[in-house]
Short mmCIF file of C-alpha atoms in Angstrom, two decimals:
data_model
loop_
_atom_site.label_atom_id
_atom_site.label_comp_id
_atom_site.label_asym_id
_atom_site.label_seq_id
_atom_site.Cartn_x
_atom_site.Cartn_y
_atom_site.Cartn_z
CA UNK A 1 83.46 -19.22 147.56
CA UNK A 2 83.64 -15.25 147.19
CA UNK A 3 81.75 -15.23 143.57
CA UNK A 4 79.42 -17.35 145.10
CA UNK A 5 78.19 -14.96 147.96
CA UNK A 6 80.20 -17.30 150.66
CA UNK A 7 78.55 -18.37 153.68
CA UNK A 8 81.28 -18.60 156.03
CA UNK A 9 81.68 -18.87 160.18
CA UNK A 10 81.37 -15.11 160.77
CA UNK A 11 77.86 -14.48 158.34
CA UNK A 12 75.70 -14.27 160.74
CA UNK A 13 77.24 -11.25 162.06
CA UNK A 14 79.17 -9.61 158.82
CA UNK A 15 77.11 -11.28 156.19
CA UNK A 16 78.45 -13.15 153.33
CA UNK A 17 81.88 -13.21 151.79
CA UNK A 18 80.84 -10.91 148.98
CA UNK A 19 79.31 -8.43 151.28
CA UNK A 20 82.67 -7.94 152.63
CA UNK A 21 85.02 -7.86 149.82
CA UNK A 22 85.90 -3.88 148.97
CA UNK A 23 88.52 -4.50 145.86
CA UNK A 24 88.89 -6.97 143.17
CA UNK A 25 91.54 -7.33 140.30
CA UNK A 26 90.36 -8.47 137.17
CA UNK A 27 91.21 -9.62 134.14
CA UNK A 28 88.77 -9.11 131.20
CA UNK A 29 87.50 -10.95 128.19
CA UNK A 30 89.91 -8.95 126.42
CA UNK A 31 92.84 -9.50 128.49
CA UNK A 32 93.28 -6.04 130.26
CA UNK A 33 93.59 -6.00 133.91
CA UNK A 34 91.09 -3.68 135.73
CA UNK A 35 90.41 -2.66 139.43
CA UNK A 36 87.00 -2.97 140.63
CA UNK A 37 85.82 -1.04 143.74
CA UNK A 38 82.54 0.61 144.92
CA UNK A 39 84.85 3.98 143.59
CA UNK A 40 86.20 2.64 140.19
CA UNK A 41 84.55 0.17 137.77
CA UNK A 42 81.49 0.21 140.13
CA UNK A 43 79.39 -1.87 137.66
CA UNK A 44 82.06 -4.68 137.04
CA UNK A 45 82.19 -4.44 141.22
CA UNK A 46 78.67 -4.73 141.73
CA UNK A 47 77.98 -7.70 138.79
CA UNK A 48 81.34 -9.68 140.73
CA UNK A 49 79.55 -9.39 144.16
CA UNK A 50 76.67 -10.55 142.15
CA UNK A 51 78.09 -14.16 141.21
CA UNK A 52 78.79 -12.93 137.95
CA UNK A 53 81.59 -13.98 135.53
CA UNK A 54 82.83 -11.52 134.41
CA UNK A 55 86.26 -12.11 133.91
CA UNK A 56 89.36 -13.82 136.07
CA UNK A 57 89.63 -12.44 139.46
CA UNK A 58 93.82 -12.22 140.38
CA UNK A 59 93.06 -11.00 144.03
CA UNK A 60 90.43 -9.80 146.57
CA UNK A 61 90.53 -6.91 149.47
CA UNK A 62 88.20 -7.98 152.32
CA UNK A 63 86.97 -5.81 155.34
CA UNK A 64 88.76 -7.56 158.72
CA UNK A 65 86.94 -8.03 161.44
CA UNK A 66 88.25 -8.53 165.05
CA UNK A 67 87.49 -12.35 166.77
CA UNK A 68 88.66 -13.37 170.04
CA UNK A 69 90.33 -13.83 172.18
CA UNK A 70 88.91 -16.93 171.86
CA UNK A 71 87.37 -18.94 168.96
CA UNK A 72 86.10 -21.99 169.21
CA UNK A 73 84.79 -24.68 166.88
CA UNK A 74 83.27 -28.10 166.82
CA UNK A 75 81.62 -30.84 164.86
CA UNK A 76 78.84 -33.02 166.42
CA UNK A 77 77.95 -36.19 164.38
CA UNK A 78 74.43 -37.79 164.75
CA UNK A 79 73.38 -40.88 162.91
CA UNK A 80 70.52 -40.23 160.01
CA UNK A 81 67.80 -41.67 161.87
CA UNK A 82 67.92 -38.91 164.61
CA UNK A 83 67.13 -36.05 162.13
CA UNK A 84 64.28 -34.79 163.53
CA UNK A 85 65.75 -34.95 167.26
CA UNK A 86 68.84 -32.99 165.63
CA UNK A 87 66.69 -30.53 163.88
CA UNK A 88 64.61 -29.63 166.89
CA UNK A 89 67.36 -29.04 169.17
CA UNK A 90 69.17 -26.97 166.19
CA UNK A 91 65.94 -24.49 165.78
CA UNK A 92 65.98 -23.91 169.80
CA UNK A 93 69.35 -23.11 170.05
CA UNK A 94 69.93 -20.91 166.96
CA UNK A 95 66.65 -19.15 167.81
CA UNK A 96 68.34 -17.59 170.89
CA UNK A 97 72.02 -17.53 170.18
CA UNK A 98 73.94 -14.23 169.62
CA UNK A 99 75.15 -13.31 166.32
CA UNK A 100 78.44 -14.27 167.50
CA UNK A 101 77.84 -18.05 167.25
CA UNK A 102 77.31 -19.25 163.79
CA UNK A 103 75.91 -22.60 163.73
CA UNK A 104 75.01 -25.06 160.40
CA UNK A 105 73.13 -28.44 160.16
CA UNK A 106 73.94 -30.16 157.69
CA UNK A 107 71.77 -33.42 156.75
CA UNK A 108 73.79 -36.27 154.87
CA UNK A 109 72.91 -39.76 154.45
CA UNK A 110 76.02 -41.41 154.39
CA UNK A 111 77.76 -44.70 156.61
CA UNK A 112 78.71 -44.06 160.16
CA UNK A 113 81.88 -42.44 161.12
CA UNK A 114 81.77 -43.44 164.64
CA UNK A 115 81.87 -46.42 166.94
CA UNK A 116 79.90 -45.47 169.76
CA UNK A 117 79.00 -41.34 171.44
CA UNK A 118 76.95 -39.68 174.10
CA UNK A 119 73.60 -38.78 173.16
CA UNK A 120 72.99 -35.45 174.16
CA UNK A 121 70.29 -33.60 173.33
CA UNK A 122 70.12 -30.25 172.46
CA UNK A 123 73.13 -28.38 172.04
CA UNK A 124 73.40 -26.59 175.65
CA UNK A 125 73.59 -30.31 177.42
CA UNK A 126 76.26 -31.10 174.67
CA UNK A 127 78.48 -28.14 176.00
CA UNK A 128 79.47 -30.35 179.04
CA UNK A 129 79.55 -33.89 177.40
CA UNK A 130 81.99 -35.58 175.72
CA UNK A 131 81.97 -35.70 172.32
CA UNK A 132 82.84 -38.74 170.16
CA UNK A 133 84.14 -41.45 171.84
CA UNK A 134 85.52 -43.54 169.08
CA UNK A 135 85.97 -42.51 165.84
CA UNK A 136 86.56 -44.94 163.09
#
């Protein structure tokens, strides 16, 4: 995840996982263990953060960011046929969402995972609605 960029739950506020990498320990092709950071082996560090394969990384050191005091997460599953409606609601929601909120939209055509659930329209109206009522 890190060496490929790393889009995560805090990305809207703090950037990609690679942006928060401070140091990596790397075993190079000739078997040496080297430390890579902005101050030490900076070319290697730059290459690692860009997704390059320059050795085997054995450890990472990251910036930490305080979150909370509450952290919320959720999943809303909708039928594939609702894609246009869901995309419109997603665009509306994320346009004004603060950077503390990360929302992902995944469009996947797969067999349904639900028996019944309440349609809630936009994400704002979903917050007070029960989500999935029966999960198979």
